[in-house]
Coordinates of C-alpha atoms and ligand atoms in Angstrom, one line a residue:
X5 CA 0.0 0.1 -0.1
X6 CA 3.0 2.3 0.8
X7 CA 4.6 1.7 -2.5
X8 CA 1.3 2.4 -4.5
X9 CA 0.8 5.7 -2.7
X10 CA 4.4 6.6 -3.3
X11 CA 4.4 6.0 -7.1
X12 CA 1.1 7.9 -7.2
X13 CA 2.6 10.8 -5.2
X14 CA 5.7 10.8 -7.3
X15 CA 3.8 11.0 -10.6
X16 CA 1.8 13.8 -9.2
X17 CA 4.8 15.7 -8.3
X18 CA 6.4 15.1 -11.6
X19 CA 3.3 16.4 -13.3
X20 CA 3.5 19.4 -11.3
X21 CA 6.9 20.1 -12.2
X22 CA 6.4 19.6 -15.7
X23 CA 3.6 22.2 -15.9
X24 CA 5.2 25.2 -13.8
X25 CA 8.9 24.4 -12.4
X26 CA 9.5 28.0 -11.7
X27 CA 6.4 28.6 -9.6
X28 CA 7.2 25.6 -7.5
X29 CA 10.6 26.7 -6.6
X30 CA 9.6 30.4 -5.8
X31 CA 6.3 30.2 -4.1
X32 CA 5.4 28.7 -0.9
X33 CA 2.1 27.9 0.9
X34 CA 3.9 28.5 4.2
X35 CA 3.2 31.7 6.2
X36 CA 6.3 32.9 7.6
X37 CA 6.6 36.3 9.5
X38 CA 9.9 37.9 9.0
X39 CA 12.6 37.5 11.7
X40 CA 13.9 40.9 12.0
X41 CA 17.5 41.5 12.6
X42 CA 18.5 38.1 11.4
X43 CA 22.4 38.0 10.8
X44 CA 23.5 36.8 7.5
X45 CA 25.9 34.3 9.3
X46 CA 23.2 33.1 11.9
X47 CA 23.7 29.4 12.3
X48 CA 20.8 27.4 10.9
X49 CA 21.9 23.8 11.8
X50 CA 20.6 20.2 11.0
X51 CA 21.5 17.3 13.0
X52 CA 21.7 14.6 10.3
X53 CA 23.6 11.9 12.1
X54 CA 21.4 9.1 10.8
X55 CA 21.5 9.9 7.1
X56 CA 24.3 7.3 6.0
X57 CA 22.5 4.5 7.9
X58 CA 19.1 5.6 6.3
X59 CA 20.6 5.5 2.9
X60 CA 22.1 1.9 3.6
X61 CA 18.6 0.9 4.7
X62 CA 17.2 2.2 1.1
X63 CA 15.9 5.7 2.0
X64 CA 16.0 8.2 -0.6
X65 CA 15.6 12.1 -0.5
X66 CA 13.9 14.3 -3.0
X67 CA 14.2 18.1 -3.7
X68 CA 11.1 20.3 -4.1
X69 CA 11.1 19.5 -7.8
X70 CA 10.4 15.9 -6.9
X71 CA 14.0 14.7 -8.1
X72 CA 16.0 12.4 -6.1
X73 CA 19.0 14.4 -4.9
X74 CA 21.8 14.3 -2.1
X75 CA 20.0 15.3 1.0
X76 CA 23.0 17.5 2.0
X77 CA 22.4 19.6 -1.1
X78 CA 18.7 19.8 -0.5
X79 CA 19.5 21.2 3.1
X80 CA 22.1 23.6 1.9
X81 CA 19.6 24.8 -0.9
X82 CA 17.1 25.5 1.7
X83 CA 19.1 27.8 3.9
X84 CA 20.8 25.1 6.3
X85 CA 24.4 26.2 6.9
X86 CA 25.6 23.9 9.5
X87 CA 25.3 20.1 9.9
X88 CA 25.7 18.6 13.2
X89 CA 26.8 15.0 13.8
X90 CA 27.2 13.0 16.8
X91 CA 30.2 10.9 17.5
X92 CA 30.3 7.7 19.5
X93 CA 33.6 6.2 20.4
X94 CA 32.7 2.5 19.5
X95 CA 29.1 1.8 18.9
X96 CA 29.6 -1.7 17.8
X97 CA 29.7 -5.2 19.7
X98 CA 32.5 -7.5 19.8
X99 CA 31.4 -9.1 16.4
X100 CA 31.2 -5.7 14.8
X101 CA 27.4 -5.4 14.9
X102 CA 26.3 -1.7 15.3
X103 CA 24.2 -0.4 18.3
X104 CA 22.0 1.5 16.0
X105 CA 20.9 5.1 16.2
X106 CA 23.0 5.5 13.0
X107 CA 26.1 3.7 14.3
X108 CA 27.6 7.2 14.7
X109 CA 31.3 6.6 14.9
X110 CA 33.9 9.1 13.7
X111 CA 34.0 7.2 10.2
X112 CA 30.4 8.1 9.8
X113 CA 31.3 11.6 10.9
X114 CA 34.0 12.1 8.2
X115 CA 31.5 10.7 5.6
X116 CA 28.9 13.2 6.5
X117 CA 31.4 16.1 6.9
X118 CA 32.7 15.8 3.4
X119 CA 29.2 15.9 2.0
X120 CA 28.3 19.0 4.2
X121 CA 31.7 20.6 3.1
X122 CA 31.1 19.8 -0.5
X123 CA 27.6 22.0 -0.3
X124 CA 29.2 24.8 1.5
X125 CA 28.0 23.9 5.0
X126 CA 30.4 23.8 8.2
X127 CA 30.3 20.7 10.6
X128 CA 29.2 20.8 14.2
X129 CA 31.0 17.9 15.7
X130 CA 29.2 16.4 18.6
X131 CA 31.4 14.2 20.9
X132 CA 29.2 12.2 23.4
X133 CA 32.3 10.5 24.8
X134 CA 30.3 7.3 25.2
X135 CA 29.8 4.4 23.0
X136 CA 26.1 5.2 22.7
X137 CA 23.5 7.8 23.4
X138 CA 24.5 10.2 26.1
X139 CA 21.7 12.6 27.8
X140 CA 21.0 14.1 31.2
X141 CA 20.2 10.8 32.6
X142 CA 22.9 8.6 31.0
X143 CA 26.6 9.2 30.4
X144 CA 28.0 5.8 30.2
X145 CA 32.0 5.5 29.8
X146 CA 33.1 3.9 26.6
X147 CA 34.1 0.3 26.9
X148 CA 37.8 1.1 26.3
X149 CA 38.0 3.5 29.1
X150 CA 36.0 1.7 31.5
X151 CA 38.5 1.3 34.5
X152 CA 40.4 4.5 33.9
X153 CA 41.1 6.8 36.8
X154 CA 40.5 10.6 36.0
X155 CA 44.0 11.4 35.0
X156 CA 44.1 8.4 32.5
X157 CA 40.7 9.4 31.1
X158 CA 41.4 13.0 30.7
X159 CA 44.4 11.8 28.5
X160 CA 42.0 9.4 26.5
X161 CA 39.5 12.2 25.9
X162 CA 42.3 14.6 24.7
X163 CA 43.9 11.8 22.4
X164 CA 40.5 10.5 21.1
X165 CA 39.3 14.0 20.3
X166 CA 42.4 15.0 18.6
X167 CA 42.6 11.8 16.5
X168 CA 39.0 12.3 15.5
X169 CA 39.6 16.1 14.5
X170 CA 42.7 15.2 12.6
X171 CA 40.7 12.7 10.5
X172 CA 38.2 15.4 9.8
X173 CA 40.9 17.8 9.0
X174 CA 42.8 15.5 6.6
X175 CA 39.4 14.6 4.9
X176 CA 39.1 18.4 4.1
X177 CA 35.9 18.8 6.2
X178 CA 35.1 22.4 7.4
X179 CA 34.5 22.2 11.0
X180 CA 32.9 25.2 12.5
X181 CA 32.3 24.2 15.9
X182 CA 33.1 21.2 18.2
X183 CA 30.9 20.2 21.4
X184 CA 32.6 18.6 24.2
X185 CA 29.9 16.5 25.6
X186 CA 26.2 16.1 25.0
X187 CA 23.5 17.3 27.5
X188 CA 26.2 17.1 30.3
X189 CA 23.9 18.0 33.3
X190 CA 26.2 16.9 36.3
X191 CA 27.4 13.8 34.5
X192 CA 29.8 13.0 31.6
X193 CA 31.7 9.9 30.5
X194 CA 30.9 7.9 33.6
X195 CA 32.1 10.8 35.8
X196 CA 29.8 12.3 38.4
X197 CA 31.5 15.2 40.0
X198 CA 32.3 18.6 38.4
X199 CA 35.9 18.5 39.7
X200 CA 36.5 15.5 37.4
X201 CA 34.1 16.4 34.6
X202 CA 35.8 19.8 34.1
X203 CA 39.2 17.9 33.3
X204 CA 37.3 16.1 30.3
X205 CA 36.0 19.3 29.1
X206 CA 39.2 21.0 29.3
X207 CA 41.0 18.0 27.3
X208 CA 38.4 18.3 24.5
X209 CA 38.7 22.0 24.2
X210 CA 42.5 21.6 24.2
X211 CA 42.4 19.2 21.3
X212 CA 39.9 21.4 19.4
X213 CA 42.0 24.6 19.9
X214 CA 45.0 22.6 18.5
X215 CA 43.6 21.1 15.6
X216 CA 40.9 23.5 14.5
X217 CA 42.0 27.0 16.1
X218 CA 39.1 28.9 14.3
X219 CA 36.4 26.5 15.5
X220 CA 33.9 27.4 18.4
X221 CA 34.1 25.2 21.5
X222 CA 30.6 24.6 22.8
X223 CA 29.2 22.9 26.0
X224 CA 25.8 21.6 25.8
X225 CA 23.3 21.2 28.7
X226 CA 19.4 20.3 28.8
X227 CA 16.5 21.4 31.0
X228 CA 16.5 25.1 31.0
X229 CA 13.2 24.9 32.8
X230 CA 15.0 23.7 36.0
X231 CA 15.4 26.9 38.0
X232 CA 19.0 28.2 38.4
X233 CA 20.5 25.1 37.0
X234 CA 22.3 26.8 33.9
X235 CA 23.6 29.5 36.1
X236 CA 25.1 26.7 38.4
X237 CA 26.7 25.1 35.4
X238 CA 28.1 28.3 34.1
X239 CA 29.6 29.1 37.5
X240 CA 31.3 25.8 37.7
X241 CA 32.8 26.3 34.3
X242 CA 34.1 29.9 35.4
X243 CA 35.4 28.6 38.7
X244 CA 37.4 25.8 37.0
X245 CA 38.4 28.1 34.1
X246 CA 37.0 25.7 31.3
X247 CA 37.8 27.1 28.0
X248 CA 34.8 27.5 25.8
X249 CA 32.8 29.7 23.6
X250 CA 29.3 28.6 23.4
X251 CA 26.7 27.8 26.1
X252 CA 24.3 25.7 24.3
X253 CA 20.8 24.4 25.4
X254 CA 18.4 21.7 24.1
X255 CA 15.0 23.1 23.8
X256 CA 12.1 20.7 23.1
X257 CA 9.1 23.0 23.6
X258 CA 7.0 20.0 25.2
X259 CA 9.3 19.5 28.3
X260 CA 11.7 22.5 28.5
X261 CA 9.5 25.4 29.5
X262 CA 8.8 28.6 27.9
X263 CA 10.9 30.6 25.3
X264 CA 10.6 33.5 27.8
X265 CA 12.3 31.4 30.3
X266 CA 14.9 30.2 27.8
X267 CA 15.8 33.5 26.6
X268 CA 16.2 34.6 30.3
X269 CA 18.4 31.8 31.5
X270 CA 20.5 32.1 28.3
X271 CA 20.9 35.6 28.4
X272 CA 22.0 35.6 32.1
X273 CA 24.9 33.2 31.2
X274 CA 25.7 35.3 28.2
X275 CA 25.8 38.5 30.1
X276 CA 27.7 37.2 33.4
X277 CA 30.3 35.0 31.6
X278 CA 30.6 36.6 28.3
X279 CA 29.6 33.5 26.2
X280 CA 27.7 32.9 23.0
X281 CA 24.6 31.1 23.5
X282 CA 22.5 28.9 21.2
X283 CA 19.7 26.3 20.9
X284 CA 21.6 23.0 20.1
X285 CA 18.8 20.8 19.8
X286 CA 14.9 21.3 18.9
X287 CA 12.2 19.6 16.9
X288 CA 8.5 19.6 16.5
X289 CA 5.9 17.2 15.2
X290 CA 4.1 17.9 11.9
X291 CA 1.8 15.1 12.5
X292 CA 0.7 12.8 15.5
X293 CA 0.9 9.9 13.1
X294 CA 3.8 7.2 13.4
X295 CA 5.2 6.3 10.0
X296 CA 7.5 3.2 10.6
X297 CA 5.7 0.9 13.2
X298 CA 7.7 2.1 16.1
X299 CA 5.8 4.3 18.4
X300 CA 6.8 7.9 18.8
X301 CA 7.8 9.9 21.5
X302 CA 5.4 12.7 20.9
X303 CA 1.8 12.0 19.5
X304 CA -1.7 13.2 20.3
X305 CA -3.1 12.6 23.9
X306 CA -1.2 12.7 27.2
X307 CA -0.3 15.7 29.1
X308 CA 2.0 17.2 26.2
X309 CA 2.3 20.8 25.9
X310 CA 1.4 21.8 22.5
X311 CA 2.2 25.4 21.6
X312 CA 1.2 24.8 17.9
X313 CA -0.7 22.3 16.1
X314 CA 1.0 19.1 14.8
X315 CA 0.9 20.3 11.2
X316 CA 3.6 21.3 8.8
X317 CA 2.8 25.0 9.4
X318 CA 2.9 24.4 13.2
X319 CA 6.3 22.8 12.8
X320 CA 7.5 25.9 10.9
X321 CA 5.8 28.4 13.3
X322 CA 7.7 26.7 16.3
X323 CA 10.9 27.0 14.6
X324 CA 10.4 30.4 13.6
X325 CA 9.2 31.4 17.3
X326 CA 12.5 29.8 18.6
X327 CA 14.7 31.6 16.1
X328 CA 13.0 34.9 16.8
X329 CA 13.6 34.5 20.5
X330 CA 17.2 33.6 19.9
X331 CA 17.8 36.4 17.6
X332 CA 15.8 39.2 19.2
X333 CA 15.5 38.3 22.8
X334 CA 18.7 36.6 23.6
X335 CA 21.7 38.8 23.3
X336 CA 24.8 36.8 22.1
X337 CA 22.3 34.0 20.5
X338 CA 24.2 32.7 17.6
X339 CA 22.0 29.8 16.1
X340 CA 19.4 27.2 16.3
X341 CA 19.9 23.6 15.3
X342 CA 17.2 21.3 14.4
X343 CA 17.5 17.5 15.6
X344 CA 17.5 14.7 13.2
X345 CA 15.0 16.5 10.7
X346 CA 16.2 13.9 8.1
X347 CA 15.4 10.8 10.3
X348 CA 12.6 9.4 8.5
X349 CA 10.9 5.9 8.1
X350 CA 13.2 3.2 6.6
X351 CA 10.2 2.5 4.4
X352 CA 9.2 -1.1 5.0
X353 CA 5.7 -2.1 5.0
X354 CA 5.5 -3.9 8.4
X355 CA 7.3 -3.9 11.7
X356 CA 9.3 -7.1 10.9
X357 CA 10.5 -5.7 7.5
X358 CA 11.8 -2.3 9.2
X359 CA 13.1 -4.2 12.2
X360 CA 15.4 -6.3 9.8
X361 CA 16.8 -3.0 8.3
X362 CA 17.2 -1.4 11.8
X363 CA 19.0 -4.3 12.9
X364 CA 21.2 -4.7 9.9
X365 CA 22.1 -1.0 9.2
X366 CA 21.6 0.7 12.6
X367 CA 19.0 3.0 11.4
X368 CA 16.6 2.6 14.3
X369 CA 17.2 4.3 17.7
X370 CA 18.8 1.0 18.9
X371 CA 19.3 -2.6 17.8
X372 CA 19.4 -5.7 19.9
X373 CA 23.1 -5.6 19.9
X374 CA 23.3 -2.5 22.0
X375 CA 22.4 -4.8 24.9
X376 CA 26.1 -5.9 25.1
X377 CA 26.6 -2.1 26.3
X378 CA 23.6 -0.8 27.7
X379 CA 21.4 -4.0 28.9
X380 CA 18.9 -1.9 31.1
X381 CA 17.8 0.4 28.6
X382 CA 18.6 0.2 24.8
X383 CA 19.3 -3.4 25.1
X384 CA 15.8 -3.9 26.4
X385 CA 13.6 -1.4 24.4
X386 CA 15.6 -1.2 21.1
X387 CA 13.6 -0.5 18.0
X388 CA 13.0 1.8 15.2
X389 CA 12.5 5.6 14.9
X390 CA 10.4 7.5 17.7
X391 CA 10.9 10.9 16.0
X392 CA 9.9 10.5 12.3
X393 CA 6.8 12.5 12.9
X394 CA 9.1 15.5 13.8
X395 CA 11.4 15.2 10.8
X396 CA 11.4 18.0 7.8
X397 CA 10.8 15.2 5.3
X398 CA 7.8 13.0 4.9
X399 CA 7.9 9.2 5.2
X400 CA 8.9 8.9 1.5
X401 CA 11.8 11.3 1.7
X402 CA 10.0 14.3 0.0
X403 CA 10.8 17.7 1.8
X404 CA 7.9 19.2 3.8
X405 CA 7.1 22.9 3.0
X406 CA 8.5 23.7 6.4
X407 CA 11.9 22.9 5.3
X408 CA 11.5 26.4 3.5
X409 CA 11.2 28.2 6.8
X410 CA 15.1 28.7 7.1
X411 CA 15.1 30.9 4.0
X412 CA 11.7 32.4 4.3
X413 CA 12.4 33.6 7.9
X414 CA 14.9 36.1 6.2
X415 CA 12.6 38.0 4.0
X416 CA 9.1 36.7 5.4
X417 CA 6.3 35.2 3.4
X418 CA 3.4 37.0 5.1
X419 CA 0.6 35.7 2.7
X420 CA -3.2 35.6 3.5
X421 CA -3.6 33.5 6.6
X422 CA -5.7 30.3 6.2
X423 CA -7.1 27.8 8.5
X424 CA -4.6 25.1 9.3
X425 CA -6.1 23.2 12.4
X426 CA -8.8 23.2 14.6
X427 CA -8.7 23.7 18.3
X428 CA -10.6 20.8 20.4
X429 CA -13.5 21.7 22.4
X430 CA -14.0 20.4 26.1
X431 CA -17.5 20.6 27.4
X432 CA -18.9 19.5 31.0
X433 CA -22.7 18.8 30.5
X434 CA -25.2 17.7 33.3
X435 CA -26.7 14.4 32.7
X436 CA -30.2 16.0 33.1
X437 CA -29.6 19.1 31.1
X438 CA -29.6 19.3 27.2
X439 CA -26.3 18.8 25.7
X440 CA -25.5 22.1 23.7
X441 CA -22.5 21.7 21.4
X442 CA -21.1 24.7 20.0
X443 CA -22.1 26.4 16.6
X444 CA -18.4 27.2 15.9
X445 CA -14.9 26.1 16.6
X446 CA -11.7 28.0 16.8
X447 CA -9.6 27.5 13.7
X448 CA -5.7 27.8 14.3
X449 CA -4.8 30.0 11.3
X450 CA -1.4 29.7 9.6
X451 CA -0.2 32.8 11.1
X452 CA -1.2 31.3 14.5
X453 CA -4.1 33.8 14.9
X454 CA -7.6 32.1 16.0
X455 CA -10.7 32.5 14.0
X456 CA -14.2 31.1 14.8
X457 CA -15.7 28.9 12.0
X458 CA -18.9 26.9 11.8
X459 CA -18.9 23.3 12.5
X460 CA -21.4 20.4 11.7
X461 CA -21.2 17.8 14.7
X462 CA -21.9 14.1 13.9
X463 CA -24.4 13.3 16.6
X464 CA -27.6 11.5 16.1
X465 CA -30.7 11.9 18.5
X466 CA -30.1 8.2 19.6
X467 CA -26.4 8.9 20.5
X468 CA -27.4 12.1 22.3
X469 CA -30.0 10.3 24.3
X470 CA -27.3 7.3 25.2
X471 CA -25.2 10.2 26.5
X472 CA -27.8 11.3 29.0
X473 CA -28.8 7.7 30.2
X474 CA -25.1 6.3 30.3
X475 CA -24.2 7.9 33.6
X476 CA -21.0 9.6 34.4
X477 CA -18.8 9.2 31.4
X478 CA -16.5 10.9 29.0
X479 CA -17.3 11.2 25.2
X480 CA -15.6 12.4 22.0
X481 CA -17.9 13.8 19.5
X482 CA -16.4 14.6 16.1
X483 CA -17.4 17.0 13.4
X484 CA -16.6 18.9 10.2
X485 CA -15.5 22.5 10.1
X486 CA -13.4 24.2 7.3
X487 CA -12.9 20.7 5.7
X488 CA -11.3 19.4 8.8
X489 CA -12.2 17.2 11.6
X490 CA -13.4 19.1 14.8
X491 CA -13.4 17.1 18.1
X492 CA -15.4 18.0 21.2
X493 CA -14.5 16.1 24.5
X494 CA -17.7 15.9 26.5
X495 CA -18.0 15.0 30.1
X496 CA -21.3 13.9 31.2
X497 CA -21.5 14.6 35.0
X498 CA -23.8 15.2 38.0
X499 CA -23.2 18.8 37.7
X500 CA -22.9 20.9 40.9
X501 CA -24.5 24.2 40.2
X502 CA -23.1 26.0 43.1
X503 CA -19.9 28.1 43.3
X504 CA -17.1 27.3 45.5
X505 CA -19.0 24.3 46.9
X506 CA -16.5 23.2 49.3
X507 CA -15.4 26.6 50.5
X508 CA -11.8 25.9 48.9
X509 CA -11.9 29.6 47.3
X510 CA -12.6 31.0 50.8
X511 CA -16.3 31.1 50.4
X512 CA -16.5 32.8 47.1
X513 CA -20.2 33.3 46.2
X514 CA -21.6 32.6 49.7
X515 CA -23.0 35.1 52.2
X516 CA -23.1 34.5 55.9
X517 CA -25.1 36.7 58.3
X518 CA -24.3 36.5 62.0
X519 CA -27.6 37.0 63.9
X520 CA -26.2 36.6 67.5
X521 CA -22.6 38.0 67.4
X522 CA -20.9 34.6 67.5
X523 CA -17.2 34.7 68.7
X524 CA -16.0 33.0 65.5
X525 CA -17.7 32.6 62.1
X526 CA -15.4 32.3 59.0
X527 CA -13.9 29.9 56.5
X528 CA -11.3 28.0 58.2
X529 CA -8.3 26.1 56.4
X530 CA -7.8 22.8 58.3
X531 CA -8.0 19.7 56.1
X532 CA -8.7 17.3 59.3
X533 CA -12.0 19.3 59.9
X534 CA -13.2 19.4 56.3
X535 CA -15.4 16.9 54.7
X536 CA -13.4 17.2 51.3
X537 CA -10.5 19.7 50.5
X538 CA -8.8 21.5 53.2
X539 CA -11.5 24.3 54.0
X540 CA -14.9 24.5 55.4
X541 CA -17.3 27.1 57.1
X542 CA -16.3 27.1 60.8
X543 CA -18.3 28.6 63.9
X544 CA -17.7 28.8 67.6
X545 CA -19.1 31.0 70.4
X546 CA -18.5 30.7 74.1
X547 CA -21.6 32.2 75.6
X548 CA -25.1 30.7 75.6
X549 CA -27.3 31.5 72.7
X550 CA -24.6 33.4 70.8
X551 CA -24.7 31.0 67.8
X552 CA -27.3 31.9 65.2
X553 CA -26.4 32.7 61.6
X554 CA -27.4 31.8 58.0
X555 CA -25.1 30.6 55.2
X556 CA -26.4 31.3 51.8
X557 CA -25.7 31.1 48.1
X558 CA -27.9 33.0 45.4
X559 CA -27.6 30.8 42.5
X560 CA -26.8 32.5 39.1
X561 CA -27.7 31.4 35.8
X562 CA -29.4 28.2 36.7
X563 CA -31.4 26.6 34.0
X564 CA -35.0 26.1 34.6
X565 CA -35.8 22.3 36.0
X566 CA -36.0 20.2 38.8
X567 CA -33.2 20.2 41.6
X568 CA -31.8 18.7 44.8
X569 CA -30.0 20.5 47.5
X570 CA -27.5 18.6 50.0
X571 CA -25.2 20.1 52.6
X572 CA -23.4 18.9 55.5
X573 CA -22.5 19.8 59.0
X574 CA -20.7 18.4 62.2
X575 CA -20.0 19.8 65.5
X576 CA -20.5 19.5 69.3
X577 CA -21.5 21.2 72.5
X578 CA -24.5 22.6 70.7
X579 CA -27.2 21.8 73.6
X580 CA -30.6 22.7 72.2
X581 CA -30.1 23.5 68.6
X582 CA -32.2 24.1 65.5
X583 CA -30.1 23.4 62.2
X584 CA -31.6 22.9 58.6
X585 CA -30.9 23.2 55.1
X586 CA -33.3 25.2 52.9
X587 CA -34.2 26.3 49.6
X588 CA -35.9 29.7 48.6
X589 CA -37.4 30.3 45.3
X590 CA -38.4 33.9 44.6
X591 CA -38.2 34.7 48.2
X592 CA -40.4 31.8 49.4
X593 CA -39.0 28.7 51.3
X594 CA -40.0 25.7 49.3
X595 CA -38.1 23.0 51.0
X596 CA -36.2 22.5 54.3
X597 CA -34.2 19.5 55.8
X598 CA -33.3 19.3 59.5
X599 CA -29.8 18.4 60.5
X600 CA -28.3 17.6 63.8
X601 CA -25.1 18.3 65.6
X602 CA -23.7 15.4 67.6
X603 CA -19.8 15.0 67.8
X604 CA -16.7 15.4 66.2
X605 CA -16.3 13.7 62.8
X606 CA -19.9 12.7 62.6
X607 CA -21.0 14.7 59.7
X608 CA -24.9 14.8 58.9
X609 CA -26.1 15.6 55.5
X610 CA -29.4 17.7 55.1
X611 CA -31.0 17.0 51.8
X612 CA -33.9 18.8 50.1
X613 CA -34.7 16.0 47.6
X614 CA -36.7 17.9 45.0
X615 CA -37.7 21.4 44.2
X616 CA -38.9 23.1 41.2
X617 CA -37.1 26.1 39.5
X618 CA -39.4 27.9 36.9
X619 CA -37.8 29.9 34.2
X620 CA -36.7 33.3 35.6
X621 CA -37.1 32.7 39.0
X622 CA -34.4 33.4 41.8
X623 CA -33.1 30.4 43.7
X624 CA -31.2 30.6 47.2
X625 CA -30.0 27.7 49.1
X626 CA -28.7 27.9 52.5
X627 CA -28.1 26.5 56.0
X628 CA -29.8 28.0 59.0
X629 CA -28.0 27.3 62.4
X630 CA -29.0 28.2 66.0
X631 CA -27.6 26.7 69.1
X632 CA -28.2 27.4 72.8
X633 CA -24.8 26.1 73.5
X634 CA -23.3 24.0 76.4
X635 CA -20.1 23.5 78.1
X636 CA -17.3 25.1 76.3
X637 CA -19.7 26.8 73.8
X638 CA -21.3 25.4 70.5
X639 CA -18.9 24.8 67.5
X640 CA -19.3 23.2 64.1
X641 CA -18.2 23.1 60.5
X642 CA -20.1 23.2 57.4
X643 CA -18.8 21.9 54.1
X644 CA -19.7 20.3 50.5
X645 CA -22.9 21.9 49.6
X646 CA -24.4 20.3 46.3
X647 CA -27.0 21.5 43.9
X648 CA -27.6 18.7 41.5
X649 CA -30.5 18.5 38.8
X650 CA -32.9 15.4 39.0
X651 CA -35.0 13.9 36.6
Ligands
CA715 CA1 8.0 5.8 14.6

């Protein structure tokens, strides 16, 4: 099925090329707001570490004219000026089987570097100083360095870095930046203390200065959202006098806080320590769909922070926002690198077919062979590509329109905005009240503005009825708006029409009237004395006959119908007392329910089981309390008032 679609797509794209090649190259349907003050030499990087493994697996890349072409030329033609490549010391087992993730050794980096240089792009060499993935939680020492003390390991880092850089230099690769360690938040190369880590960083920097004196030395960290962490790292580097030029950060918008925060923390480091700063990794999903039978890190659902829709335009808008932040809100910001935007599906028709390719060529995130090195993680969960939906190429290797964003940010492409996606609607509906679905939904426009457009919901009378008789439950109602699928998440509930029903907002919406000068009558914050939550209405008074009050809420915007009122009380030392829940409609008491005060923790609920609320009438619900008092004075707590509809 995939193959068929592919040939149809190719035919269409060839047809389009034949009729108007110039127009295709020049125009874009992508809305791009110009990034002001964008320097000519601003770094637009692409991590393309997996490309050789993908090509070995059969992946082909196409340019915007639909012709197969070297992906590095395609990237260069579209405004990418830096290629980033990760380097693992020895990502192979004893039999020479690759661990996967592109089997990115220095040979892979040289091959990529030569192609980048051929098309006028600089190489950013990313040393992990590990045999496989290094990230904030995992910085495993390379096999060959496993038992080294810090002095020996420092020398090993120096020699290894130097040797790799010499290979790149001898191959004629234009190395513009060298990254010493990857996401080194407190860990690096098996070391866990900064006193040791700084030696390793110094060694990598020293080798870089010797072999590529004009290249920038970068250190790379993650989690800018963790308060104060970047300043701590920068202070450590300064204290140990680590020689580096660029303080770089990962920024995945789903996890890494706001752009405002990113700009603030990077600017602080830049200002205090005189460093250049940049985003070393970012990416964004263009679709929630998986394309290679290996589930993705990011998809629909869950608690994912989604600043933009998962569309090609959303992907471009995200990259544009990050670039604007680094250019205009982060002094000393020098670049943004997109992570593995070329890592697409290996293209097989089943998991089995793809798995064979991942195992053979290392084109998945990890192969089974990685168990030899990392048995606890990669060796257990090995498989394919979890980021194929964040690439800038589709599953067949054709560039997405979003690849044009690098170039378009320079001049802008502020075309008329169009509807690009729909915002989901969420509704809470009372089981006994009519379900009213909205007549419009918000379209997310290509310029990220919002516009309400009419929607047609797919909901039969029968389904509607079922929702009202099916009890407390959640439903997804779908519909059509602007040629797209709209979604309304409906929660059918026993709706409580009262405001601040449990006094957690301090009694918002409630009125209490002290009729006899009680010593204490207020909303108290004490979880152990509350029915639910941490707050309730509290009363106490020492003297006899000094407790008499009403606690009321006038209910606003209550739909006409039949309702039930419930409220609970507990207390003690009340002596002779009169306590009841009541309901007034247009000033007339239409129902009361007696309650009694006994002892601590014995909550008594007063229930007015049913009353009519005609259209346009005023409803007040409340509690009346009067205590003669005994011993130490009457006291009590009132909590959890419920006003529910009844059939
Ligand atoms: Ca996948």
